[in-house]
Coordinates of C-alpha atoms and ligand atoms in Angstrom, one line a residue:
Chain X
M566 CA -7.7 26.3 -10.4
S567 CA -7.7 29.0 -7.8
G568 CA -4.7 29.9 -5.8
S569 CA -6.6 29.7 -2.5
Y570 CA -7.4 26.1 -3.1
K571 CA -3.8 25.2 -3.5
V572 CA -3.0 26.8 -0.2
S573 CA -5.7 24.8 1.5
Y574 CA -4.5 21.5 0.2
K575 CA -0.9 22.2 1.2
E576 CA -2.3 22.3 4.7
D577 CA -4.2 19.2 3.8
M578 CA -0.8 17.5 3.2
A579 CA 0.5 18.4 6.6
I580 CA 1.7 15.6 8.8
F581 CA -0.6 16.3 11.7
Q582 CA -3.7 17.4 10.0
N583 CA -6.3 18.9 12.3
L584 CA -6.7 20.5 15.7
W585 CA -7.9 17.3 17.2
V586 CA -4.6 15.6 16.4
K587 CA -2.6 18.6 17.5
V588 CA -4.4 18.6 20.9
W589 CA -3.5 15.0 21.4
L590 CA 0.1 15.7 20.4
I591 CA 0.4 18.4 23.0
I592 CA -1.1 16.1 25.7
F593 CA 1.3 13.4 24.6
I594 CA 4.3 15.8 24.9
I595 CA 3.3 17.0 28.3
L596 CA 2.8 13.5 29.5
A597 CA 6.1 12.4 28.1
V598 CA 7.9 15.2 29.8
F599 CA 6.3 14.8 33.2
S600 CA 5.7 11.1 33.5
P601 CA 9.3 10.2 34.6
I602 CA 8.8 12.6 37.5
L603 CA 5.3 11.4 38.4
L604 CA 5.7 7.6 37.9
N605 CA 7.6 5.0 39.8
R606 CA 10.2 2.8 38.3
Y607 CA 7.9 -0.1 37.7
Q608 CA 5.4 2.1 35.9
L609 CA 8.1 3.7 33.9
S610 CA 9.4 0.3 32.9
I611 CA 6.0 -0.5 31.4
L612 CA 6.1 2.7 29.4
N613 CA 9.6 1.8 28.1
E614 CA 8.4 -1.6 27.0
M615 CA 5.5 0.1 25.2
G616 CA 7.8 2.4 23.5
I617 CA 10.0 -0.4 22.1
A618 CA 6.9 -2.4 21.1
T619 CA 5.6 0.7 19.2
I620 CA 8.7 0.7 17.0
G621 CA 8.3 -3.0 16.2
A622 CA 4.6 -2.7 15.7
L623 CA 5.0 0.2 13.2
G624 CA 7.3 -2.0 11.2
L625 CA 5.1 -5.1 11.2
N626 CA 2.1 -2.9 10.2
L627 CA 4.0 -1.6 7.2
L628 CA 4.4 -5.2 6.0
I629 CA 1.0 -6.7 7.0
G630 CA -1.4 -3.8 7.3
Y631 CA -0.1 -1.7 4.5
T632 CA 1.3 -4.1 2.0
G633 CA -0.9 -7.1 2.9
Q634 CA 2.0 -9.6 3.3
L635 CA 1.3 -11.9 6.2
S636 CA 4.4 -12.6 8.3
L637 CA 4.9 -14.8 11.3
G638 CA 8.6 -14.0 11.5
H639 CA 8.7 -10.5 13.0
G640 CA 10.1 -11.9 16.2
A641 CA 13.1 -13.2 14.3
F642 CA 13.9 -9.7 13.0
L643 CA 13.9 -8.4 16.5
A644 CA 16.2 -11.3 17.5
I645 CA 18.6 -10.4 14.6
G646 CA 18.7 -6.8 15.8
A647 CA 19.1 -7.7 19.4
Y648 CA 22.0 -10.2 18.8
T649 CA 23.7 -8.0 16.2
S650 CA 23.9 -5.2 18.6
A651 CA 24.9 -7.4 21.5
L652 CA 27.7 -8.9 19.5
L653 CA 28.8 -5.6 18.0
T654 CA 28.9 -3.7 21.3
G655 CA 30.0 -6.7 23.3
K656 CA 32.7 -8.4 21.2
L657 CA 33.8 -5.5 18.9
G658 CA 33.3 -2.6 21.3
I659 CA 31.4 -0.6 18.7
P660 CA 29.4 2.2 20.4
F661 CA 25.7 1.9 20.7
F662 CA 24.9 4.8 18.4
L663 CA 26.6 2.9 15.5
S664 CA 25.4 -0.5 16.5
L665 CA 21.7 0.6 16.6
P666 CA 21.5 1.5 12.9
L667 CA 23.7 -1.4 12.0
S668 CA 21.4 -3.9 13.8
G669 CA 18.5 -2.3 11.9
L670 CA 20.4 -2.7 8.6
M671 CA 21.3 -6.3 9.4
A672 CA 17.7 -7.2 10.0
S673 CA 16.8 -5.3 6.9
L674 CA 19.3 -7.2 4.9
L675 CA 17.8 -10.5 6.1
G676 CA 14.4 -9.1 5.5
L677 CA 15.3 -8.7 1.8
V678 CA 16.6 -12.2 1.8
V679 CA 13.2 -13.4 3.1
G680 CA 11.3 -11.0 0.8
I681 CA 12.8 -12.1 -2.5
P682 CA 11.6 -15.7 -2.4
S683 CA 8.4 -14.6 -0.9
L684 CA 7.5 -12.8 -4.1
R685 CA 6.2 -16.1 -5.4
L686 CA 4.1 -16.7 -2.2
K687 CA 0.9 -15.2 -1.0
G688 CA -1.3 -15.4 2.1
L689 CA -0.8 -18.5 4.2
Y690 CA 2.1 -19.8 2.1
L691 CA 4.0 -16.6 2.7
A692 CA 3.2 -16.8 6.4
L693 CA 4.6 -20.3 6.4
G694 CA 7.7 -19.1 4.6
T695 CA 8.3 -16.5 7.2
L696 CA 7.7 -19.0 10.0
A697 CA 10.3 -21.3 8.5
F698 CA 12.7 -18.3 8.5
A699 CA 12.0 -17.6 12.1
F700 CA 12.7 -21.2 13.0
I701 CA 16.0 -21.1 11.2
V702 CA 17.0 -18.0 13.1
E703 CA 16.0 -19.5 16.4
Y704 CA 17.9 -22.7 15.6
I705 CA 21.1 -20.7 14.8
L706 CA 20.8 -18.6 17.9
F707 CA 20.5 -21.8 20.0
H708 CA 23.4 -23.6 18.3
W709 CA 26.0 -21.0 17.3
D710 CA 28.9 -20.7 19.8
L711 CA 28.9 -16.9 19.7
T712 CA 25.3 -16.5 20.8
Q713 CA 25.7 -19.1 23.6
G714 CA 22.3 -20.8 23.0
D715 CA 20.1 -21.3 26.0
L716 CA 22.5 -19.5 28.3
G717 CA 21.9 -16.3 26.5
M718 CA 24.1 -13.2 26.3
A719 CA 24.7 -10.3 28.5
V720 CA 24.3 -7.0 26.7
K721 CA 26.3 -3.8 27.5
R722 CA 24.7 -0.7 28.8
I723 CA 24.0 2.1 26.4
G724 CA 26.8 4.6 26.6
I725 CA 27.5 7.8 24.7
G726 CA 31.1 8.6 25.5
D727 CA 31.4 8.6 29.3
Y728 CA 27.7 9.1 29.7
V729 CA 26.0 5.7 30.5
I730 CA 22.3 5.1 30.6
R731 CA 21.3 3.4 33.8
S732 CA 18.0 4.5 35.2
Q733 CA 14.5 3.8 34.0
R734 CA 14.1 7.6 33.6
Q735 CA 17.1 7.9 31.2
Y736 CA 15.8 4.9 29.3
F737 CA 12.4 6.5 29.1
Y738 CA 13.7 9.6 27.4
L739 CA 15.8 7.7 25.0
I740 CA 13.2 5.2 24.0
M741 CA 10.5 7.9 23.7
A742 CA 12.8 9.8 21.4
F743 CA 13.3 6.8 19.1
A744 CA 9.6 5.9 19.2
T745 CA 8.5 9.4 18.3
F746 CA 11.0 9.5 15.5
A747 CA 9.7 6.1 14.2
V748 CA 6.1 7.4 14.4
I749 CA 7.0 10.5 12.3
C750 CA 9.0 8.5 9.7
T751 CA 6.1 6.1 9.3
K752 CA 3.6 8.8 9.0
N753 CA 5.7 10.3 6.3
L754 CA 6.1 7.0 4.5
D755 CA 2.3 6.6 4.8
R756 CA 1.5 9.9 3.0
S757 CA 4.2 9.5 0.4
K758 CA 4.2 7.4 -2.8
I759 CA 5.7 4.6 -0.8
G760 CA 2.7 4.2 1.5
R761 CA 0.3 4.5 -1.4
S762 CA 2.1 1.9 -3.5
F763 CA 2.1 -0.5 -0.5
K764 CA -1.7 0.0 0.0
A765 CA -2.4 -0.3 -3.8
I766 CA -0.6 -3.6 -3.8
R767 CA -2.6 -4.8 -0.8
D768 CA -5.9 -3.7 -2.3
R769 CA -5.5 -4.9 -5.9
D770 CA -2.1 -6.0 -7.0
I771 CA -3.0 -6.5 -10.7
A772 CA -4.3 -3.0 -11.0
A773 CA -1.3 -1.7 -9.1
E774 CA 1.0 -3.1 -11.7
A775 CA -1.1 -1.6 -14.5
M776 CA -0.7 1.7 -12.8
G777 CA 3.0 1.4 -13.1
I778 CA 3.8 0.1 -9.6
P779 CA 6.4 -2.6 -9.8
L780 CA 5.2 -5.3 -7.4
A781 CA 8.5 -7.0 -6.7
K782 CA 10.3 -3.8 -5.8
Y783 CA 7.7 -2.6 -3.3
K784 CA 7.0 -6.0 -1.8
V785 CA 10.7 -6.6 -1.1
M786 CA 11.0 -3.0 0.1
A787 CA 8.2 -3.6 2.6
F788 CA 10.1 -6.5 3.9
G789 CA 13.3 -4.5 4.2
I790 CA 11.7 -1.5 5.9
S791 CA 9.6 -3.6 8.2
A792 CA 12.6 -5.7 9.2
F793 CA 14.6 -2.5 9.9
Y794 CA 12.1 -1.3 12.4
G795 CA 12.1 -4.8 13.9
G796 CA 15.9 -4.8 14.2
V797 CA 15.9 -1.4 15.9
A798 CA 13.2 -2.5 18.3
G799 CA 15.2 -5.7 19.0
C800 CA 18.4 -3.7 19.6
L801 CA 16.7 -1.4 22.1
M802 CA 15.1 -4.4 23.8
A803 CA 18.5 -6.1 24.2
H804 CA 20.1 -3.0 25.7
Y805 CA 17.2 -2.3 27.9
N806 CA 16.8 -5.8 29.3
R807 CA 20.6 -6.3 29.2
W808 CA 20.2 -10.0 28.8
I809 CA 18.9 -11.9 25.8
V810 CA 18.0 -15.5 25.2
P811 CA 16.7 -17.0 22.0
G812 CA 13.5 -17.9 23.8
S813 CA 12.4 -14.3 24.1
F814 CA 12.2 -14.0 20.4
D815 CA 10.2 -17.0 19.5
I816 CA 6.8 -17.4 17.7
S817 CA 5.0 -16.0 20.7
L818 CA 6.7 -12.6 20.2
S819 CA 5.7 -12.6 16.6
I820 CA 2.1 -13.4 17.6
A821 CA 2.1 -10.7 20.2
Y822 CA 3.1 -8.2 17.5
I823 CA 0.4 -9.5 15.1
A824 CA -2.1 -9.0 18.0
M825 CA -0.9 -5.4 18.4
I826 CA -1.5 -4.4 14.8
I827 CA -4.8 -6.2 14.6
I828 CA -6.3 -4.8 17.7
G829 CA -4.8 -1.4 17.1
G830 CA -5.8 -1.2 13.4
L831 CA -4.2 -2.6 10.3
G832 CA -2.7 -0.1 7.9
T833 CA -2.6 2.9 10.3
V834 CA 0.1 4.5 12.3
L835 CA -2.1 5.3 15.3
G836 CA -3.3 1.7 15.3
S837 CA 0.3 0.5 15.6
V838 CA 0.8 2.8 18.6
L839 CA -2.5 1.9 20.4
G840 CA -2.0 -1.8 19.8
A841 CA 1.5 -1.7 21.1
I842 CA 0.3 0.1 24.3
L843 CA -2.5 -2.3 24.9
I844 CA -0.8 -5.6 24.2
T845 CA 2.2 -4.6 26.2
G846 CA -0.1 -3.5 29.0
V847 CA -2.2 -6.7 29.1
P848 CA 0.4 -8.9 30.8
H849 CA 1.1 -6.2 33.4
G850 CA -2.6 -6.0 33.9
I851 CA -2.8 -9.7 34.5
V852 CA 0.0 -9.6 37.0
Y853 CA -1.8 -6.8 38.8
V854 CA -5.1 -8.7 39.0
V855 CA -3.3 -11.9 40.0
D856 CA -1.5 -10.1 42.8
L857 CA -4.9 -8.9 44.0
L858 CA -6.4 -12.4 44.0
K859 CA -3.3 -14.2 45.2
G860 CA -4.4 -14.3 48.8
D861 CA -7.6 -16.1 47.9
Y862 CA -6.4 -18.3 45.1
P863 CA -2.7 -19.1 45.4
A864 CA -2.6 -21.4 42.3
L865 CA -3.9 -18.8 40.0
S866 CA -0.7 -16.9 39.2
G867 CA 1.2 -19.7 37.3
F868 CA -2.0 -20.6 35.6
I869 CA -2.8 -17.3 34.1
I870 CA 0.7 -16.4 33.0
D871 CA 0.8 -19.6 31.0
F872 CA -2.3 -18.4 29.2
K873 CA -0.9 -15.1 28.0
L874 CA -0.6 -16.3 24.4
G875 CA -4.1 -17.6 24.6
I876 CA -5.3 -14.3 25.8
F877 CA -3.6 -12.6 22.8
G878 CA -5.3 -15.1 20.5
L879 CA -8.7 -14.3 22.1
I880 CA -8.1 -10.6 21.7
I881 CA -7.3 -11.1 18.0
V882 CA -10.4 -13.2 17.4
L883 CA -12.7 -10.8 19.3
T884 CA -11.3 -7.8 17.5
L885 CA -11.8 -9.4 14.1
L886 CA -15.3 -10.3 15.1
F887 CA -16.5 -7.1 16.6
E888 CA -14.2 -4.2 15.4
P889 CA -12.2 -5.3 12.4
K890 CA -10.7 -1.8 12.2
G891 CA -9.4 -2.2 15.8
L892 CA -8.9 0.6 18.2
F893 CA -8.3 2.9 15.3
G894 CA -11.9 2.2 14.2
V895 CA -13.1 3.1 17.7
Y896 CA -11.0 6.3 17.7
Q897 CA -12.5 7.2 14.3
R898 CA -16.0 6.8 15.5
T899 CA -15.5 8.8 18.7
K900 CA -13.9 11.5 16.6
V901 CA -17.0 11.7 14.3
Y902 CA -19.1 11.7 17.4
F903 CA -17.3 14.7 18.8
K904 CA -17.2 16.5 15.5
T905 CA -21.0 16.5 15.4
W906 CA -21.0 18.0 18.8
P907 CA -22.6 21.5 18.9
F908 CA -19.5 23.5 18.9
K909 CA -17.1 22.5 16.2
Y910 CA -13.6 24.0 16.1
Chain Z
M1396 CA 7.4 -2.3 -46.1
V1397 CA 9.6 -3.7 -43.3
V1398 CA 12.0 -0.8 -43.9
L1399 CA 9.2 1.8 -43.5
E1400 CA 8.1 0.5 -40.1
D1401 CA 10.1 2.8 -38.0
S1402 CA 8.8 5.9 -39.7
S1403 CA 5.2 4.8 -39.2
E1404 CA 2.7 7.5 -38.2
F1405 CA 0.8 5.0 -36.1
Q1406 CA 1.1 5.3 -32.3
L1407 CA -0.1 1.8 -31.6
E1408 CA 0.5 -1.1 -34.0
I1409 CA -1.0 -4.5 -33.3
D1410 CA 0.2 -7.1 -35.8
S1411 CA -1.1 -10.6 -36.1
V1412 CA -1.7 -11.1 -32.4
T1413 CA -2.9 -14.6 -31.5
M1414 CA -3.7 -15.7 -28.0
S1415 CA -5.5 -18.8 -26.8
F1416 CA -6.4 -20.2 -23.4
G1417 CA -6.1 -23.9 -23.5
G1418 CA -8.3 -24.8 -26.4
I1419 CA -10.2 -21.5 -26.7
S1420 CA -8.8 -19.1 -29.2
A1421 CA -9.5 -15.7 -27.7
L1422 CA -7.7 -13.7 -30.3
H1423 CA -6.8 -15.0 -33.8
D1424 CA -4.4 -13.1 -36.0
V1425 CA -5.7 -9.7 -35.0
S1426 CA -4.1 -6.7 -36.5
L1427 CA -5.0 -3.0 -36.2
S1428 CA -3.2 0.3 -36.1
V1429 CA -4.2 3.4 -34.1
E1430 CA -3.0 6.9 -35.2
K1431 CA -1.9 9.5 -32.6
G1432 CA -4.8 11.6 -31.6
Q1433 CA -7.6 9.2 -32.7
I1434 CA -10.5 7.8 -30.8
Y1435 CA -10.4 4.2 -31.9
S1436 CA -13.1 1.8 -30.9
I1437 CA -13.1 -1.9 -30.7
I1438 CA -16.5 -3.5 -30.7
G1439 CA -17.9 -7.0 -30.8
P1440 CA -20.3 -9.4 -29.1
N1441 CA -19.6 -10.7 -25.6
G1442 CA -16.5 -13.0 -25.5
A1443 CA -15.2 -11.6 -28.7
G1444 CA -11.7 -11.0 -27.2
K1445 CA -11.8 -7.2 -26.6
T1446 CA -10.7 -7.3 -23.0
T1447 CA -8.2 -9.9 -23.9
L1448 CA -6.7 -7.6 -26.5
F1449 CA -6.4 -4.9 -23.9
N1450 CA -4.7 -7.3 -21.5
C1451 CA -2.2 -8.1 -24.2
I1452 CA -1.5 -4.5 -24.8
S1453 CA -1.0 -3.7 -21.1
G1454 CA 1.2 -6.7 -20.6
M1455 CA -1.1 -8.6 -18.3
Y1456 CA -1.5 -11.5 -20.8
R1457 CA 1.3 -12.7 -23.1
A1458 CA 0.1 -13.3 -26.6
Q1459 CA 1.5 -16.5 -28.2
R1460 CA 2.2 -14.8 -31.5
G1461 CA 2.3 -11.4 -33.0
S1462 CA 3.7 -8.0 -32.2
I1463 CA 2.4 -5.0 -30.4
K1464 CA 4.3 -1.8 -30.9
F1465 CA 3.8 1.6 -29.1
D1466 CA 5.7 4.6 -30.6
G1467 CA 7.7 2.0 -32.6
K1468 CA 8.8 0.1 -29.5
E1469 CA 7.9 -3.6 -29.1
L1470 CA 5.7 -4.2 -26.0
M1471 CA 5.5 -8.0 -26.1
R1472 CA 8.3 -8.8 -23.7
L1473 CA 7.6 -6.0 -21.3
K1474 CA 5.9 -6.2 -17.9
P1475 CA 2.8 -4.2 -17.0
P1476 CA 4.6 -1.5 -15.0
E1477 CA 7.1 -0.9 -17.8
I1478 CA 4.3 -0.5 -20.3
A1479 CA 2.5 1.9 -18.0
H1480 CA 5.7 3.9 -17.7
M1481 CA 5.8 4.3 -21.4
G1482 CA 2.5 6.2 -21.3
I1483 CA -0.2 3.6 -21.7
A1484 CA -3.0 3.8 -19.1
R1485 CA -6.0 1.6 -18.5
A1486 CA -9.5 2.0 -17.1
F1487 CA -10.8 -1.5 -16.4
Q1488 CA -14.1 -3.0 -17.4
N1489 CA -14.7 -4.5 -13.9
I1490 CA -13.8 -1.9 -11.4
E1491 CA -10.3 -2.6 -10.2
L1492 CA -9.8 0.4 -7.8
F1493 CA -7.9 0.3 -4.6
Q1494 CA -11.0 -0.1 -2.4
G1495 CA -9.4 0.7 0.9
M1496 CA -8.1 4.1 -0.2
T1497 CA -9.7 7.4 -0.8
V1498 CA -10.5 8.8 -4.3
L1499 CA -7.5 11.2 -3.9
D1500 CA -5.1 8.4 -2.9
N1501 CA -6.3 6.2 -5.8
L1502 CA -5.4 8.9 -8.2
M1503 CA -2.2 9.8 -6.5
S1504 CA -1.1 6.1 -6.4
A1505 CA -1.0 6.1 -10.2
R1506 CA 1.8 8.7 -10.2
G1507 CA 4.5 6.8 -8.3
H1508 CA 6.8 6.5 -11.3
L1509 CA 6.4 10.2 -12.0
S1510 CA 7.7 11.3 -8.6
H1511 CA 11.4 10.7 -8.3
Y1512 CA 12.3 10.1 -4.7
G1513 CA 13.1 7.0 -2.7
F1514 CA 12.0 5.7 0.6
L1515 CA 14.6 7.5 2.7
R1516 CA 13.5 10.8 1.4
A1517 CA 9.9 9.8 1.9
A1518 CA 10.6 9.0 5.5
I1519 CA 11.9 12.5 6.1
Y1520 CA 9.4 14.2 3.7
L1521 CA 11.4 17.2 3.1
G1522 CA 12.9 18.9 0.0
K1523 CA 12.5 16.9 -3.1
C1524 CA 9.8 14.6 -1.7
R1525 CA 7.6 17.5 -0.6
K1526 CA 8.1 19.3 -3.9
E1527 CA 7.2 16.2 -6.0
E1528 CA 4.2 15.5 -3.8
I1529 CA 2.9 19.0 -4.3
K1530 CA 3.5 18.7 -8.1
S1531 CA 1.6 15.4 -8.2
R1532 CA -1.2 16.9 -6.1
D1533 CA -1.5 19.8 -8.5
W1534 CA -2.0 17.4 -11.4
V1535 CA -4.4 15.2 -9.5
E1536 CA -6.5 18.2 -8.4
E1537 CA -6.9 19.2 -12.0
I1538 CA -8.2 15.8 -12.9
I1539 CA -10.5 15.8 -9.9
E1540 CA -11.9 19.1 -11.0
F1541 CA -12.2 18.0 -14.6
L1542 CA -14.2 14.9 -13.6
D1543 CA -16.3 16.8 -11.0
M1544 CA -15.1 14.7 -8.1
Q1545 CA -14.3 17.5 -5.6
A1546 CA -17.0 16.4 -3.3
I1547 CA -15.7 12.8 -3.0
R1548 CA -12.0 13.6 -2.8
K1549 CA -11.6 12.2 0.6
T1550 CA -14.2 9.4 0.4
P1551 CA -13.0 5.8 0.5
V1552 CA -13.7 4.3 -2.9
A1553 CA -15.5 1.3 -1.5
G1554 CA -18.5 3.3 -0.4
L1555 CA -19.1 5.0 -3.7
P1556 CA -21.9 4.2 -6.2
Y1557 CA -21.0 2.2 -9.3
G1558 CA -21.2 5.1 -11.7
L1559 CA -18.8 7.2 -9.6
Q1560 CA -16.4 4.3 -9.2
K1561 CA -16.2 4.1 -13.0
R1562 CA -15.3 7.8 -13.1
V1563 CA -12.6 7.2 -10.5
E1564 CA -11.3 4.4 -12.7
L1565 CA -11.0 7.0 -15.5
G1566 CA -9.4 9.5 -13.2
R1567 CA -6.8 7.1 -11.9
A1568 CA -5.8 6.3 -15.5
L1569 CA -5.5 10.0 -16.3
A1570 CA -3.4 10.7 -13.3
M1571 CA -0.6 8.8 -15.0
E1572 CA -0.4 11.5 -17.6
P1573 CA -0.8 8.9 -20.4
K1574 CA -0.2 9.3 -24.1
L1575 CA -2.6 6.4 -24.8
L1576 CA -5.7 5.6 -22.8
L1577 CA -7.4 2.2 -23.0
V1578 CA -11.0 2.4 -21.8
D1579 CA -12.9 -0.8 -21.4
E1580 CA -16.7 -0.3 -21.4
P1581 CA -16.8 3.0 -19.5
V1582 CA -20.6 3.4 -19.7
S1583 CA -21.7 -0.2 -19.0
G1584 CA -24.4 -0.1 -16.3
M1585 CA -24.7 3.7 -16.5
N1586 CA -27.9 5.8 -17.0
I1587 CA -28.3 8.2 -19.8
D1588 CA -27.0 11.3 -17.9
E1589 CA -24.0 9.4 -16.7
T1590 CA -23.4 8.1 -20.2
E1591 CA -23.5 11.7 -21.6
D1592 CA -21.1 12.9 -19.0
M1593 CA -18.7 10.1 -19.8
A1594 CA -18.9 10.9 -23.5
R1595 CA -18.0 14.5 -22.9
Y1596 CA -15.1 13.4 -20.7
L1597 CA -13.8 11.1 -23.3
L1598 CA -14.0 13.8 -26.0
D1599 CA -12.3 16.4 -23.8
I1600 CA -9.6 13.9 -22.9
N1601 CA -9.0 13.3 -26.5
E1602 CA -9.1 16.9 -27.7
E1603 CA -8.0 19.0 -24.8
M1604 CA -5.5 16.7 -23.1
D1605 CA -4.3 15.4 -26.4
I1606 CA -4.5 11.8 -25.5
T1607 CA -5.1 8.9 -27.9
V1608 CA -8.1 6.9 -26.8
V1609 CA -8.8 3.2 -27.6
L1610 CA -12.4 2.5 -26.5
V1611 CA -14.1 -0.8 -26.0
E1612 CA -17.8 -0.3 -25.7
H1613 CA -21.2 -2.1 -26.4
D1614 CA -23.1 1.2 -26.5
M1615 CA -23.3 1.7 -30.3
G1616 CA -24.6 5.2 -30.0
L1617 CA -21.5 6.2 -28.0
V1618 CA -19.2 4.4 -30.4
M1619 CA -20.7 5.9 -33.5
D1620 CA -20.6 9.4 -32.0
L1621 CA -17.1 9.4 -30.7
S1622 CA -15.0 7.2 -32.9
D1623 CA -12.7 8.2 -35.7
R1624 CA -12.3 4.5 -36.6
V1625 CA -13.8 1.2 -35.5
T1626 CA -12.6 -2.4 -35.5
V1627 CA -15.1 -5.3 -35.1
L1628 CA -14.0 -8.5 -33.4
N1629 CA -16.1 -11.7 -33.4
F1630 CA -14.9 -14.9 -31.8
G1631 CA -11.4 -13.6 -31.6
T1632 CA -11.2 -12.7 -35.2
K1633 CA -11.3 -9.2 -36.8
I1634 CA -14.2 -9.1 -39.2
A1635 CA -14.3 -5.5 -40.2
E1636 CA -12.6 -2.1 -39.9
G1637 CA -13.6 1.3 -41.0
T1638 CA -15.2 4.6 -40.1
P1639 CA -18.3 4.4 -38.0
Q1640 CA -20.3 5.0 -41.1
E1641 CA -18.7 2.1 -43.0
I1642 CA -19.2 -0.2 -40.0
A1643 CA -22.8 0.6 -39.5
N1644 CA -23.5 -0.3 -43.1
N1645 CA -21.3 -3.4 -43.2
P1646 CA -23.4 -6.5 -43.8
V1647 CA -20.9 -8.8 -42.1
V1648 CA -21.0 -6.7 -38.9
V1649 CA -24.8 -6.6 -38.9
Q1650 CA -24.8 -10.4 -39.3
A1651 CA -22.4 -10.9 -36.4
Y1652 CA -24.6 -8.8 -34.1
L1653 CA -27.8 -10.3 -35.3
G1654 CA -26.4 -13.8 -34.8
E1655 CA -25.5 -12.8 -31.3
A1656 CA -29.0 -11.4 -30.7
E1657 CA -30.7 -14.6 -32.0
S1658 CA -28.6 -17.1 -30.0
Ligands
ATP2827 N1 -7.9 -15.7 -18.1 C1 -8.6 -16.4 -19.0 N2 -8.7 -17.7 -18.9 C2 -9.4 -18.4 -19.8 N3 -10.2 -17.9 -20.7 C3 -10.2 -16.6 -20.8 C4 -9.4 -15.7 -20.0 N4 -9.7 -14.4 -20.3 C5 -10.5 -14.5 -21.3 N5 -10.9 -15.8 -21.7 C6 -11.8 -16.2 -22.7 O1 -11.4 -15.5 -23.9 C7 -12.6 -15.1 -24.6 C8 -12.6 -13.6 -24.8 O2 -12.9 -12.9 -23.5 P1 -12.8 -11.4 -23.4 O3 -13.0 -11.1 -21.9 O4 -11.6 -10.8 -24.0 O5 -14.2 -11.0 -24.1 P2 -14.8 -9.5 -24.3 O6 -14.8 -9.2 -25.8 O7 -14.1 -8.5 -23.5 O8 -16.2 -9.7 -23.8 P3 -17.2 -8.7 -23.0 O9 -17.8 -7.8 -24.0 O10 -18.2 -9.7 -22.4 O11 -16.4 -8.0 -22.0 C9 -13.8 -15.6 -23.8 O12 -14.2 -16.8 -24.4 C10 -13.2 -15.8 -22.4 O13 -13.9 -16.9 -21.8
MG2828 MG1 -14.5 -7.4 -21.8

């Protein structure tokens, strides 16, 4: 084998592979640096929600899109992360930068607890198992004294020493940093033996075993890692909204996350990001449209907000029908289109 | 005889393996031994139990009785991944590739147990992880070159023609750096050119890579050309064993195949 070839495939193994991706990366960095200056608080708050959703979606995609394990319980892992951090910072006075990884770990631990019995379940049965888990978590949050049920809990501001995060702009930089870190870690997992083992199990579990991939280990690991992302997203969500109630983590949150990864693209990092952006954006889009029409049709607003979940459902169905690869598939096709453009790079 | 077992020169020893599904006896008291470095063929009519025997060796089925030893170690209680880690690789009769992944990733995925890093290192992808990945990629690139798959390296497997998929099956098994390779009907459905290529690959695998090959195949020409030794199964029972020459002249074998042809 020639030396020059090795050089070329080491480039091939790079995290961001071609110029196309690098251009997007630069655009992204420029936008990230300048958007807090250009956007108003409301617009920034939407970006913040998107950033948090990205972290959660990356995690769920590792479980469903990469490993092929259907879960309806992702919302519960966000809840666990959110309440863990709320309790740790609120009751024990632990600083945010400790409570963040701890809430991820807590969710991860419970993810393992769900993952182990799930080894015997596949497909819909697994989905039902995770749903049952989500109901148990919700029940506990409603009935445990510490979590104050319906009333909800106030969550402390994020503080590092004396520095306290207050403005949307500060949140923006913090959340973007975490989201970017999560994207990079996931990309790395994707191109490592971990990602390949996940996908091998998804595509053909029997063959995966014969190739030396222990199913149980990787299936449980997928649950653990996925729940960790969920827990971190939940923790950020709690400190960002500064008030949590069990109702914000119910089945509709899980479905919103499923909608994200399906419309974005199952089993891809970019898909998780695009899906998170779109599904987080949709309700704001609805609010915007409703505001425009409010003058003419006053009854409309309540009506449409109630149908948010239905709209997610519709998006899922339409995606599965017309573009099963999701936005990632659209991106791929556009890329091919531009690559065949007269001047290649 | 029992005392001598440990010092056996056989790499794979199958002893009185019996396996039935409900009422059907797929394997009945089958014994055979493969020496290191051999190409050993198992032939027999459809439904004779050849694939079932492979499934027993690789741990996907659990035989009711008997013993299967590899390098002197009993395999019967082990799980498929453990058996794979010992150095037994498998190319399947019906293509069992990871259809959503590229050729390259299919091959790389068979090397998980050979790269020693955990998920935390993988998430950072520095140091050991990067080194091990490059090492794996080196090995896989050599197999890609050996099997002439450079052009399809980045192609998703699902879109490839059947003959190529069979080749990827073989490549994925080789990626594991096996000591023993189980190949189940590698040339079924292939044209003459593809069959010749496959024959050359199998010979090179055996001679140059120093891998013992157990081959299941219906193509008698291929079996006769390649094999050091042949076992014939019929309805789950071993009816003959010998060199290709002996098998070709064995009246019982001829009878079994004629019986199959008539029915
Ligand atoms: N999982 C299973 N459940 C029930 N019966 C099985 C199973 N696997 C194999 N058999 C039966 O065992 C017998 C042997 O099958 P096997 O697949 O081993 O044959 P084979 O020699 O590989 O045939 P072929 O040349 O057609 O591939 C057949 O009668 C088959 O129906
Ligand atoms: Mg068979």
